[in-house]
XYZ file of C-alpha atoms in Angstrom:
707
model
C -45.702 -155.037 -194.986
C -42.665 -156.880 -196.311
C -41.148 -153.556 -197.353
C -41.033 -152.190 -193.784
C -37.578 -151.275 -192.444
C -35.521 -153.919 -190.680
C -32.750 -152.862 -188.275
C -30.312 -155.225 -190.012
C -30.875 -153.587 -193.396
C -28.257 -150.938 -194.051
C -25.981 -149.520 -196.669
C -22.504 -148.173 -195.878
C -20.594 -145.792 -198.140
C -16.809 -145.799 -198.041
C -14.659 -143.009 -199.449
C -10.922 -143.641 -199.551
C -8.840 -140.474 -199.838
C -5.119 -140.718 -200.483
C -3.001 -137.563 -200.215
C 0.585 -136.934 -201.213
C 3.872 -137.370 -199.333
C 4.252 -135.793 -195.908
C 7.439 -134.157 -197.133
C 5.741 -131.954 -199.743
C 5.822 -128.145 -199.345
C 3.172 -126.395 -197.245
C 1.236 -125.449 -200.370
C -0.166 -129.014 -200.420
C -3.153 -130.052 -198.313
C -5.155 -133.136 -197.483
C -8.567 -134.005 -198.937
C -11.382 -131.517 -198.272
C -15.032 -132.263 -199.110
C -16.695 -129.865 -201.533
C -19.815 -132.001 -201.905
C -20.920 -134.879 -199.670
C -23.775 -137.383 -199.902
C -26.960 -135.960 -198.394
C -29.933 -137.655 -196.718
C -31.997 -139.368 -199.385
C -35.641 -140.496 -199.259
C -36.840 -143.024 -201.822
C -40.635 -143.334 -202.184
C -41.787 -146.898 -202.519
C -44.102 -145.973 -205.415
C -41.393 -143.974 -207.271
C -41.155 -144.834 -210.998
C -37.379 -144.228 -210.802
C -35.350 -147.395 -210.327
C -32.155 -145.726 -209.146
C -30.797 -143.367 -206.453
C -28.115 -140.775 -207.254
C -25.539 -139.692 -204.648
C -22.650 -137.256 -205.162
C -19.236 -137.038 -203.513
C -16.651 -134.464 -204.650
C -13.322 -133.524 -203.020
C -10.300 -131.325 -203.598
C -6.728 -131.930 -202.444
C -3.142 -131.161 -203.371
C -1.898 -133.532 -204.740
C -5.327 -134.560 -206.159
C -7.257 -137.215 -204.200
C -7.219 -140.676 -205.736
C -9.621 -143.604 -205.692
C -12.771 -141.797 -204.510
C -15.578 -144.345 -204.450
C -19.002 -145.052 -202.965
C -19.659 -148.712 -202.270
C -22.795 -150.529 -201.088
C -21.753 -153.029 -198.418
C -25.091 -154.660 -197.731
C -28.617 -154.077 -198.988
C -28.848 -152.523 -202.428
C -32.176 -150.936 -201.546
C -32.274 -149.441 -198.028
C -29.767 -146.800 -196.902
C -28.799 -146.623 -193.248
C -25.332 -145.334 -192.356
C -22.626 -143.634 -194.397
C -18.942 -144.126 -193.477
C -16.454 -141.720 -195.068
C -12.707 -141.774 -194.460
C -12.382 -138.123 -193.426
C -15.834 -137.501 -192.002
C -18.374 -139.997 -190.721
C -21.797 -138.853 -191.911
C -24.869 -140.405 -190.371
C -27.512 -140.233 -193.062
C -30.620 -142.262 -192.168
C -32.650 -142.649 -195.339
C -35.493 -145.128 -195.555
C -38.063 -146.608 -197.876
C -41.309 -144.870 -196.839
C -44.821 -146.220 -196.602
C -48.210 -144.810 -195.635
C -50.945 -147.438 -195.203
C -54.652 -146.967 -195.849
C -57.128 -146.131 -193.072
C -59.195 -148.897 -191.549
C -62.324 -149.730 -193.533
C -64.455 -150.032 -190.358
C -67.370 -147.614 -190.126
C -66.953 -144.689 -187.701
C -69.590 -144.097 -185.019
C -71.530 -140.833 -184.943
C -70.646 -138.202 -182.369
C -73.565 -136.496 -180.549
C -72.783 -133.174 -178.867
C -74.930 -130.510 -177.191
C -74.736 -127.127 -178.853
C -72.302 -124.956 -176.867
C -70.215 -127.896 -175.750
C -66.862 -128.805 -177.296
C -66.158 -131.809 -179.502
C -63.099 -133.887 -180.385
C -63.038 -136.022 -183.535
C -60.256 -138.612 -183.462
C -58.160 -139.083 -186.591
C -56.405 -142.340 -185.591
C -53.936 -142.206 -188.533
C -52.838 -145.459 -190.202
C -49.358 -147.004 -189.806
C -46.669 -144.894 -191.482
C -42.938 -144.196 -191.580
C -41.428 -141.750 -190.973
C -43.615 -139.277 -189.048
C -43.625 -136.315 -191.463
C -47.413 -136.231 -191.910
C -49.732 -133.297 -192.542
C -53.338 -133.450 -191.266
C -56.490 -131.780 -192.607
C -60.200 -132.576 -192.307
C -62.867 -132.874 -195.019
C -66.510 -131.886 -194.417
C -69.147 -133.880 -196.338
C -67.246 -134.299 -199.593
C -63.771 -133.934 -201.135
C -62.169 -131.401 -201.516
C -64.211 -129.276 -199.047
C -61.520 -128.806 -196.412
C -62.450 -127.270 -193.062
C -60.995 -123.816 -192.540
C -59.320 -123.394 -189.166
C -60.075 -120.447 -186.869
C -60.554 -119.538 -183.190
C -63.242 -122.244 -182.921
C -61.685 -125.118 -184.875
C -58.200 -126.597 -184.588
C -56.350 -129.583 -186.084
C -53.414 -130.947 -184.114
C -50.416 -131.729 -186.304
C -49.249 -134.136 -183.605
C -52.299 -136.427 -183.310
C -54.349 -135.325 -186.328
C -57.455 -134.864 -184.130
C -60.032 -132.167 -184.940
C -61.091 -129.968 -182.002
C -64.204 -127.744 -182.032
C -64.304 -125.479 -178.973
C -68.037 -124.633 -179.203
C -70.323 -126.785 -181.365
C -72.984 -124.974 -183.397
C -75.910 -126.264 -185.427
C -73.997 -125.392 -188.613
C -71.303 -127.929 -187.672
C -73.642 -130.814 -188.496
C -72.201 -133.073 -191.173
C -69.823 -135.906 -192.036
C -66.118 -135.471 -191.256
C -63.087 -137.312 -192.668
C -59.436 -137.105 -191.562
C -57.177 -136.415 -194.553
C -53.513 -137.461 -194.124
C -50.704 -136.623 -196.562
C -46.941 -137.176 -196.567
C -44.890 -134.433 -198.275
C -41.958 -136.843 -198.577
C -43.675 -139.308 -200.861
C -46.566 -137.230 -202.273
C -49.111 -139.746 -201.009
C -52.470 -139.045 -199.319
C -55.171 -141.157 -197.661
C -58.415 -140.313 -195.828
C -60.589 -141.987 -193.227
C -64.176 -143.156 -193.241
C -66.649 -140.340 -192.518
C -67.542 -139.541 -188.904
C -71.066 -138.051 -188.490
C -71.260 -135.083 -186.087
C -74.767 -134.484 -184.737
C -75.332 -131.258 -182.702
C -78.161 -131.428 -180.121
C -80.114 -128.204 -179.605
C -79.290 -126.995 -176.096
C -77.273 -123.825 -175.496
C -75.365 -123.587 -172.251
C -72.125 -121.880 -171.300
C -69.084 -123.941 -170.310
C -65.732 -122.831 -168.842
C -62.538 -123.021 -170.879
C -61.075 -126.528 -170.821
C -57.688 -127.126 -172.508
C -57.738 -130.384 -174.481
C -54.707 -129.977 -176.780
C -51.589 -129.867 -174.609
C -48.065 -130.024 -176.001
C -45.918 -132.250 -173.769
C -42.537 -131.242 -172.358
C -40.386 -130.815 -175.448
C -36.712 -131.544 -176.137
C -35.092 -129.834 -179.097
C -31.690 -129.233 -180.662
C -29.906 -125.915 -180.927
C -30.949 -123.981 -184.047
C -34.087 -126.018 -184.760
C -37.680 -124.756 -184.986
C -40.372 -125.842 -182.522
C -44.168 -125.504 -182.537
C -46.154 -125.795 -179.281
C -49.895 -126.555 -179.492
C -52.694 -125.440 -177.169
C -56.459 -125.527 -177.764
C -59.429 -125.363 -175.414
C -63.095 -126.304 -175.539
C -65.687 -123.968 -174.017
C -68.612 -121.627 -174.601
C -68.081 -118.711 -175.255
C -65.080 -119.499 -177.461
C -61.989 -119.315 -175.228
C -59.184 -116.860 -175.904
C -55.702 -118.450 -176.017
C -52.601 -116.615 -174.737
C -48.943 -117.703 -174.507
C -46.184 -116.422 -172.235
C -42.777 -117.504 -170.955
C -42.881 -117.772 -167.164
C -39.130 -117.425 -166.566
C -38.336 -114.726 -169.121
C -39.551 -113.010 -172.275
C -40.573 -114.696 -175.510
C -37.674 -114.603 -178.003
C -37.673 -111.260 -179.773
C -38.188 -111.579 -183.564
C -37.900 -115.384 -183.300
C -41.432 -116.339 -182.329
C -44.849 -116.210 -183.947
C -48.313 -116.995 -182.602
C -50.873 -118.256 -185.108
C -54.230 -120.007 -185.308
C -55.789 -117.490 -182.870
C -53.173 -118.332 -180.276
C -53.396 -122.099 -180.619
C -49.861 -122.430 -182.049
C -46.664 -120.923 -180.665
C -43.877 -121.132 -183.274
C -40.290 -120.712 -182.026
C -37.552 -120.317 -184.635
C -33.784 -120.928 -184.501
C -33.861 -122.195 -180.916
C -31.051 -120.905 -178.665
C -30.068 -121.907 -175.134
C -31.798 -118.825 -173.681
C -35.110 -120.088 -175.121
C -35.056 -123.013 -172.713
C -37.600 -122.632 -169.921
C -41.228 -122.892 -168.856
C -43.965 -121.754 -171.238
C -47.619 -121.342 -170.255
C -50.767 -121.435 -172.356
C -53.847 -119.773 -170.813
C -57.379 -120.313 -172.112
C -60.010 -117.852 -170.862
C -63.721 -117.208 -171.345
C -66.455 -115.638 -169.213
C -67.107 -118.943 -167.402
C -63.528 -119.652 -166.316
C -59.828 -120.112 -167.051
C -57.568 -123.086 -167.689
C -53.778 -123.198 -167.895
C -51.166 -125.618 -169.206
C -47.397 -125.429 -168.724
C -44.781 -126.825 -171.104
C -41.079 -127.230 -170.360
C -38.820 -126.599 -173.358
C -35.371 -128.164 -173.071
C -32.530 -127.261 -175.452
C -30.197 -130.221 -175.409
C -27.558 -130.512 -178.092
C -23.773 -130.683 -178.214
C -21.958 -127.426 -178.933
C -18.246 -126.871 -179.509
C -16.281 -125.025 -176.838
C -12.939 -125.760 -178.501
C -12.456 -127.310 -181.946
C -9.424 -128.874 -183.572
C -7.817 -127.138 -186.548
C -5.345 -128.191 -189.191
C -1.702 -127.930 -188.203
C 1.730 -128.536 -189.633
C 4.372 -129.790 -187.183
C 8.075 -130.595 -187.252
C 9.144 -134.198 -187.166
C 10.354 -135.189 -183.703
C 8.367 -132.424 -181.984
C 5.513 -132.543 -179.456
C 1.892 -131.564 -180.093
C -1.498 -131.592 -178.313
C -4.734 -131.843 -180.291
C -7.738 -130.932 -178.148
C -11.483 -130.449 -178.577
C -14.102 -129.676 -175.927
C -17.894 -129.745 -176.211
C -20.740 -128.630 -173.966
C -24.349 -129.779 -173.878
C -27.033 -131.451 -171.815
C -26.437 -134.231 -171.076
C -22.647 -133.780 -171.284
C -21.490 -135.059 -174.682
C -19.170 -138.013 -175.090
C -16.113 -137.051 -177.165
C -13.864 -139.337 -179.206
C -11.386 -139.145 -182.100
C -11.220 -140.806 -185.481
C -8.080 -140.921 -187.599
C -8.585 -141.453 -191.314
C -12.156 -142.604 -190.594
C -11.263 -145.182 -187.919
C -11.645 -145.082 -184.134
C -8.468 -143.643 -182.645
C -9.023 -142.462 -179.050
C -11.956 -142.244 -176.622
C -11.151 -138.915 -174.994
C -11.105 -135.201 -175.846
C -7.339 -134.753 -176.118
C -4.509 -136.333 -178.097
C -0.910 -135.997 -176.894
C 1.864 -136.529 -179.451
C 5.527 -136.803 -178.447
C 8.427 -137.254 -180.843
C 6.188 -136.866 -183.909
C 6.755 -139.209 -186.862
C 5.368 -139.336 -190.375
C 2.892 -142.002 -189.206
C 1.150 -139.359 -187.080
C 0.152 -137.441 -190.211
C -3.460 -137.854 -191.272
C -7.012 -136.549 -191.237
C -8.384 -136.387 -187.683
C -11.993 -136.001 -186.695
C -13.327 -135.117 -183.261
C -16.885 -136.294 -182.618
C -19.090 -135.100 -179.737
C -22.454 -136.751 -179.228
C -25.250 -137.124 -176.736
C -28.721 -138.576 -177.121
C -29.913 -135.418 -178.895
C -27.343 -135.077 -181.630
C -23.814 -135.370 -182.979
C -21.351 -132.688 -184.086
C -18.058 -133.064 -185.958
C -14.781 -131.152 -186.187
C -12.128 -132.041 -188.750
C -8.431 -131.211 -189.006
C -5.352 -132.374 -190.875
C -2.093 -133.019 -189.036
C 0.942 -132.862 -191.295
C 4.318 -133.971 -189.990
C 7.092 -132.815 -192.275
C 10.896 -132.882 -192.526
C 13.019 -130.667 -194.737
C 16.395 -128.999 -195.043
C 16.501 -125.336 -193.892
C 15.075 -122.869 -196.384
C 14.723 -119.078 -196.265
C 12.469 -119.000 -199.315
C 9.361 -117.983 -197.354
C 10.990 -115.906 -194.588
C 14.456 -114.469 -195.401
C 16.433 -112.177 -193.133
C 15.347 -108.581 -193.683
C 17.814 -107.233 -196.312
C 17.992 -103.632 -194.983
C 18.245 -103.181 -191.226
C 18.198 -99.939 -189.236
C 19.265 -99.248 -185.664
C 19.564 -96.053 -183.615
C 22.910 -95.068 -182.110
C 23.248 -96.328 -178.498
C 20.038 -98.235 -178.992
C 19.050 -101.875 -179.436
C 18.349 -103.900 -182.573
C 16.954 -107.433 -182.999
C 17.454 -109.345 -186.283
C 15.086 -112.286 -186.846
C 16.219 -115.610 -188.325
C 13.272 -117.944 -188.970
C 13.979 -120.501 -191.696
C 11.564 -123.278 -192.525
C 13.158 -126.559 -191.439
C 12.455 -129.874 -189.727
C 13.888 -131.091 -187.476
C 14.573 -127.729 -185.762
C 17.894 -126.406 -187.105
C 20.873 -125.083 -185.165
C 21.451 -121.349 -185.737
C 24.722 -119.380 -185.905
C 25.531 -115.785 -186.906
C 28.457 -113.931 -188.448
C 29.257 -110.326 -189.239
C 30.986 -110.557 -192.572
C 33.532 -113.330 -191.991
C 33.586 -112.889 -188.200
C 31.642 -115.584 -186.302
C 29.562 -114.028 -183.506
C 29.288 -115.351 -179.956
C 27.266 -114.295 -176.915
C 28.798 -111.385 -175.006
C 27.751 -108.372 -172.943
C 26.484 -106.644 -176.127
C 25.605 -109.609 -178.349
C 23.061 -112.334 -177.626
C 21.723 -115.167 -179.808
C 18.238 -116.121 -178.576
C 17.000 -119.760 -178.499
C 14.629 -118.977 -181.393
C 17.650 -117.882 -183.511
C 17.168 -114.087 -183.244
C 20.302 -111.916 -182.911
C 20.193 -109.015 -180.421
C 22.738 -106.138 -180.429
C 22.866 -103.623 -177.549
C 24.337 -100.082 -177.337
C 25.081 -100.098 -181.055
C 27.542 -97.663 -182.660
C 28.666 -96.870 -186.208
C 31.225 -99.687 -185.889
C 28.346 -102.195 -185.792
C 27.300 -101.357 -189.328
C 27.828 -104.147 -191.849
C 26.493 -107.388 -193.284
C 25.003 -109.963 -190.862
C 24.531 -113.576 -191.995
C 22.278 -116.211 -190.348
C 23.299 -119.886 -190.878
C 20.758 -122.680 -190.297
C 21.644 -126.390 -190.352
C 19.959 -129.735 -189.585
C 20.528 -133.369 -190.588
C 18.961 -132.728 -194.004
C 21.048 -129.745 -195.093
C 21.970 -126.104 -194.462
C 21.116 -122.611 -195.729
C 21.877 -118.975 -194.946
C 20.355 -115.525 -195.359
C 21.808 -112.039 -194.762
C 20.947 -108.384 -194.238
C 22.905 -105.112 -193.915
C 22.680 -102.952 -190.770
C 22.861 -99.149 -190.886
C 23.139 -97.075 -187.679
C 21.248 -93.751 -187.517
C 21.352 -90.840 -185.065
C 19.209 -91.395 -181.978
C 16.034 -89.395 -181.480
C 16.155 -87.000 -178.487
C 13.651 -84.696 -176.807
C 15.233 -81.221 -176.546
C 12.223 -79.432 -175.010
C 10.026 -81.551 -172.737
C 6.453 -80.658 -171.658
C 6.099 -78.902 -168.297
C 3.623 -79.445 -165.465
C 0.551 -77.189 -165.594
C -2.164 -76.138 -163.102
C -5.465 -74.690 -164.407
C -9.061 -74.143 -163.315
C -12.058 -75.721 -165.035
C -12.901 -73.872 -168.251
C -9.399 -72.447 -168.762
C -6.867 -73.509 -171.422
C -3.540 -75.315 -171.035
C -0.517 -75.713 -173.343
C 2.292 -78.279 -173.479
C 5.287 -78.250 -175.845
C 7.568 -81.020 -177.083
C 10.645 -80.388 -179.322
C 13.104 -83.055 -180.608
C 16.228 -83.731 -182.618
C 16.403 -86.800 -184.884
C 18.158 -88.360 -187.860
C 17.124 -86.236 -190.867
C 16.901 -89.299 -193.116
C 14.045 -90.691 -191.039
C 10.389 -89.674 -190.823
C 9.268 -88.354 -187.422
C 5.797 -88.507 -185.884
C 4.444 -87.291 -182.541
C 1.997 -89.226 -180.379
C 0.284 -87.597 -177.375
C -1.398 -89.677 -174.694
C -3.241 -89.082 -171.430
C -2.615 -91.705 -168.744
C -1.487 -94.249 -171.406
C -4.560 -93.618 -173.632
C -3.626 -92.156 -177.029
C -5.453 -88.893 -177.741
C -7.715 -89.018 -180.805
C -7.494 -85.487 -182.215
C -10.380 -86.048 -184.640
C -12.812 -87.356 -182.058
C -11.704 -84.919 -179.276
C -11.100 -81.868 -181.455
C -13.429 -79.805 -179.214
C -10.739 -79.844 -176.500
C -7.458 -81.025 -178.108
C -5.352 -79.563 -180.900
C -1.809 -80.426 -182.062
C -0.109 -77.549 -183.845
C 3.307 -75.978 -184.523
C 4.130 -72.752 -182.680
C 7.440 -71.166 -183.747
C 8.486 -74.537 -185.263
C 7.890 -76.266 -181.902
C 5.128 -78.905 -181.615
C 2.462 -77.926 -179.041
C -0.506 -79.686 -177.478
C -3.340 -77.188 -176.837
C -6.118 -78.099 -174.383
C -9.157 -75.789 -174.568
C -12.051 -75.382 -172.115
C -10.355 -77.790 -169.721
C -12.601 -80.105 -167.710
C -11.895 -82.174 -164.612
C -11.611 -85.327 -166.758
C -8.645 -83.787 -168.612
C -6.413 -83.914 -165.537
C -3.639 -86.508 -165.522
C -0.244 -87.415 -166.905
C 0.382 -86.289 -170.497
C 3.108 -88.035 -172.504
C 4.763 -86.885 -175.736
C 6.300 -89.690 -177.789
C 8.601 -88.832 -180.705
C 8.794 -91.857 -183.000
C 10.845 -92.812 -186.066
C 10.947 -96.166 -187.905
C 14.046 -96.975 -185.808
C 13.417 -95.684 -182.285
C 11.185 -93.604 -180.052
C 11.558 -91.446 -176.962
C 8.975 -90.175 -174.466
C 8.686 -87.275 -172.012
C 5.770 -86.609 -169.643
C 4.204 -83.865 -167.501
C 1.270 -83.554 -165.091
C -1.797 -81.405 -165.708
C -3.722 -80.410 -162.573
C -7.314 -79.224 -163.101
C -9.090 -77.539 -160.186
C -12.856 -77.086 -160.058
C -16.021 -76.907 -157.941
C -16.472 -79.751 -155.448
C -18.197 -82.997 -156.223
C -21.489 -84.096 -154.610
C -21.443 -85.117 -150.922
C -22.276 -88.733 -150.222
C -24.219 -90.875 -147.771
C -26.889 -88.301 -146.855
C -29.187 -89.575 -144.084
C -31.524 -88.151 -141.412
C -31.995 -88.841 -137.678
C -33.290 -87.157 -134.496
C -36.665 -86.402 -136.111
C -39.076 -84.171 -134.120
C -42.200 -82.204 -135.014
C -40.313 -79.335 -136.670
C -36.604 -80.245 -136.915
C -34.264 -83.055 -137.990
C -30.543 -83.710 -138.038
C -28.964 -84.243 -141.497
C -25.683 -86.201 -141.744
C -23.400 -86.594 -144.810
C -19.874 -87.490 -145.842
C -17.420 -85.289 -147.761
C -17.229 -85.586 -151.532
C -14.126 -84.733 -153.553
C -12.977 -81.118 -153.223
C -11.377 -81.155 -156.717
C -8.157 -79.604 -155.371
C -9.849 -76.511 -153.866
C -10.935 -76.734 -150.191
C -14.694 -76.779 -149.499
C -15.770 -73.492 -147.862
C -19.412 -74.219 -146.973
C -22.340 -76.634 -147.308
C -25.951 -75.831 -148.197
C -28.859 -78.086 -147.192
C -32.017 -78.238 -149.297
C -35.379 -79.888 -148.629
C -38.724 -80.523 -150.313
C -42.222 -81.673 -149.295
C -42.655 -85.050 -150.975
C -46.464 -85.174 -150.797
C -46.938 -81.731 -152.377
C -44.125 -82.395 -154.890
C -42.478 -79.083 -154.084
C -39.340 -77.749 -155.741
C -36.126 -77.955 -153.726
C -35.801 -75.115 -151.198
C -32.902 -73.919 -149.082
C -33.370 -75.054 -145.487
C -32.936 -73.027 -142.296
C -30.159 -74.633 -140.293
C -28.514 -74.573 -136.941
C -25.802 -73.361 -137.120
C -26.897 -70.813 -139.718
C -23.632 -71.132 -141.663
C -22.485 -74.739 -142.212
C -18.680 -74.727 -142.515
C -16.745 -76.714 -145.089
C -15.386 -79.173 -142.520
C -18.863 -80.054 -141.137
C -20.531 -83.420 -141.638
C -23.878 -82.713 -139.941
C -26.335 -79.893 -139.268
C -29.823 -79.447 -137.804
C -32.631 -78.316 -140.140
C -35.265 -76.215 -138.295
C -38.679 -74.616 -138.940
C -40.195 -77.715 -140.528
C -43.946 -78.528 -140.515
C -45.236 -81.383 -138.302
C -46.605 -84.543 -139.867
C -44.984 -83.793 -143.261
C -42.937 -86.128 -145.467
C -39.576 -84.645 -146.447
C -36.364 -85.548 -148.229
C -33.067 -83.653 -148.050
C -29.923 -83.129 -150.093
C -26.573 -81.395 -149.520
C -24.490 -79.139 -151.829
C -20.811 -78.207 -151.385
C -19.171 -74.925 -152.416
C -15.512 -73.834 -152.765
C -13.775 -70.769 -154.180
C -14.200 -72.094 -157.732
C -17.955 -72.564 -157.539
C -20.818 -74.697 -156.302
C -20.861 -78.378 -157.116
C -23.760 -80.709 -158.009
C -26.181 -81.801 -155.246
C -25.964 -85.116 -153.454
C -28.473 -87.904 -153.995
C -31.651 -87.312 -151.911
C -31.832 -88.769 -148.422
C -34.340 -91.517 -147.584
C -37.821 -89.998 -147.057
C -38.831 -89.211 -143.441
C -41.999 -87.828 -141.817
C -41.860 -85.275 -138.998
C -43.793 -86.093 -135.822
C -47.452 -85.032 -135.427
C -48.575 -82.008 -133.358
C -51.205 -82.788 -130.603
C -52.261 -79.246 -129.486
C -55.673 -77.817 -130.584
C -58.150 -75.020 -129.560
C -61.846 -75.369 -128.568
C -64.521 -72.668 -128.795
C -68.278 -72.846 -128.139
C -71.495 -70.876 -128.271
C -75.139 -71.654 -127.402
C -75.695 -73.374 -130.772
C -72.275 -74.638 -131.934
C -69.119 -76.239 -130.630
C -66.019 -76.062 -132.857
C -62.301 -77.000 -132.654
C -59.323 -75.548 -134.467
C -55.886 -77.191 -134.849
C -52.638 -75.242 -134.803
C -51.639 -73.993 -138.303
C -48.864 -76.574 -138.685
C -51.087 -79.606 -138.001
C -52.439 -81.454 -141.043
C -53.513 -84.697 -139.328
C -57.241 -85.051 -138.472
C -57.758 -84.992 -134.674
C -60.202 -87.907 -134.737
C -58.641 -89.384 -131.620
C -59.795 -86.336 -129.659
C -63.460 -86.561 -130.723
C -64.442 -88.985 -128.011
C -62.946 -86.775 -125.284
C -64.667 -83.764 -126.819
C -68.101 -85.453 -126.744
C -67.611 -86.468 -123.139
C -66.821 -82.871 -122.152
C -69.762 -81.622 -124.196
C -72.172 -83.932 -122.398
C -70.946 -82.802 -118.989
C -70.962 -79.149 -119.950
C -74.409 -79.195 -121.618
C -76.080 -81.672 -119.298
C -79.816 -81.081 -119.255
C -79.870 -79.062 -122.444
C -81.723 -80.066 -125.552
């Protein structure tokens, strides 16, 4: 067809955006797209003779000369170029040819066997086709179920088990949603032959290994022939199917995966199964698309300064990264280094990361500005407070470019660095060990080659906050209460708040109100700790804080309690009725361990834990092993150890590995004229089958000659 796409045919759109001067205030900004041209499809048969595209921006000052221009063909759109953002918008004239007019041959199939009817779609572009099949006459479309399947990749019709009712004429119906055009093939006769046999499942529709982009949707196909009708099942071999982001339809033939993420990558398996056999097919799903690790962002920088603009992208294969400036190639790497910035460095920058699976964009405006110092946006704080003998820092941060020189004065007295006064490189003024004589008006002067400005604030010195009654160390047992007090003196003109913390973590009195309470007792602030637990032990700090200063005092709370569980319990020296149990000491929780108790249970009979008989009878608190006696032979046991001190008994250790005591070999024989019996000792539970042969031999010798 003469209307088919040629690689040389293309249309390029150019948008020229012109912003204001680089010396405008920060309230201005470069062009930002509010609406951009979108991918456009133009059906060849469309009665419309025009294509509409929109491009809308905002900027301060307003953008000028926004235009869309066709550079080549007036009919076929290929690539859009825009000053700020390059947008690749492939849009083509579509076409869907008619099917071949050649007659289709009949398909003869034995009943019970599977059949495949080939669609063989006509030439088309692009590939957004939808396939259905007609039976005998239009519009009798075949309904799809466990037995019949239409591949949306090839268009072929698959019938897993042919029945006599499938006899008829079939036509492949192809439609394109993009251009609202449909065509259908010549009819294909299907002739079932009466013969019913069973055939194993045989997968005929197999999705190939699939590559997809992050966030896209994917459908995997799987369909099998066979009699009885095969059951189709999907699973992910190296993980679970995505929760809430997958759906299986068409009786298992289609696996839909939505909003693909990197964790969805892996190996998927389709299994077809019937009573005659199974078949499997594996599909690799690869998620390969660029993704930003670090993006550029708009920035405003002083003239003459240094700046690094960086963007990093990940993906498989590793994306290639390059920069555009104002829509033109600028640098083929992921980082731009600017030194001694000039106005020429201002502009709209775009970082582009691309691999064979996709392209992503990041946009930013760099504004280089110069201006005389101004305190309009950030003046010196007008009212300043400092605590007596304390420290105060007064910020001075004017807007200026190049960076201004900073100087300070107190009234008319110019300030210089000294043992109590320091002017930081960023312009801040620091005063140490301040007194009432430091009160007054402080003025910050800023100057550069474009002008000068100043801003001032008045400093008032308040009384320092002091702790007059500090908390004291406390020692309590688990379950008891503890109390700590904290009294202060402070400047009465200032608000005072108390903050309590445990080991640097601030106590939340609402969340922990079961144990903590902050209250006044005889006008003295107290921290009350109720029903103290081991976790409440530590260093408690009281911080008295005003808007000007703060002071802290601390004390230790010791909480004593029952011991913790012993560790590392194991068993050795196993005999028929005794073992040796070994353990390591757990924490004594500040009260020495007085004794250990060993417990055991019969694993096979699922007994409750019982206290074991030991040697020695009393296991002292410094012991790390003991022998358990009076056990039953050939029995599976596990053991645990419990520690006790004067404050109580702690939790048990984890159980030891399971062991089995040795078997007992002794048994008793008794006989009479008619019977011979044996009896094992009471502790033996193992059948004495190994002794039967010896017993028979003795019986023969003893009863030789008898009937």
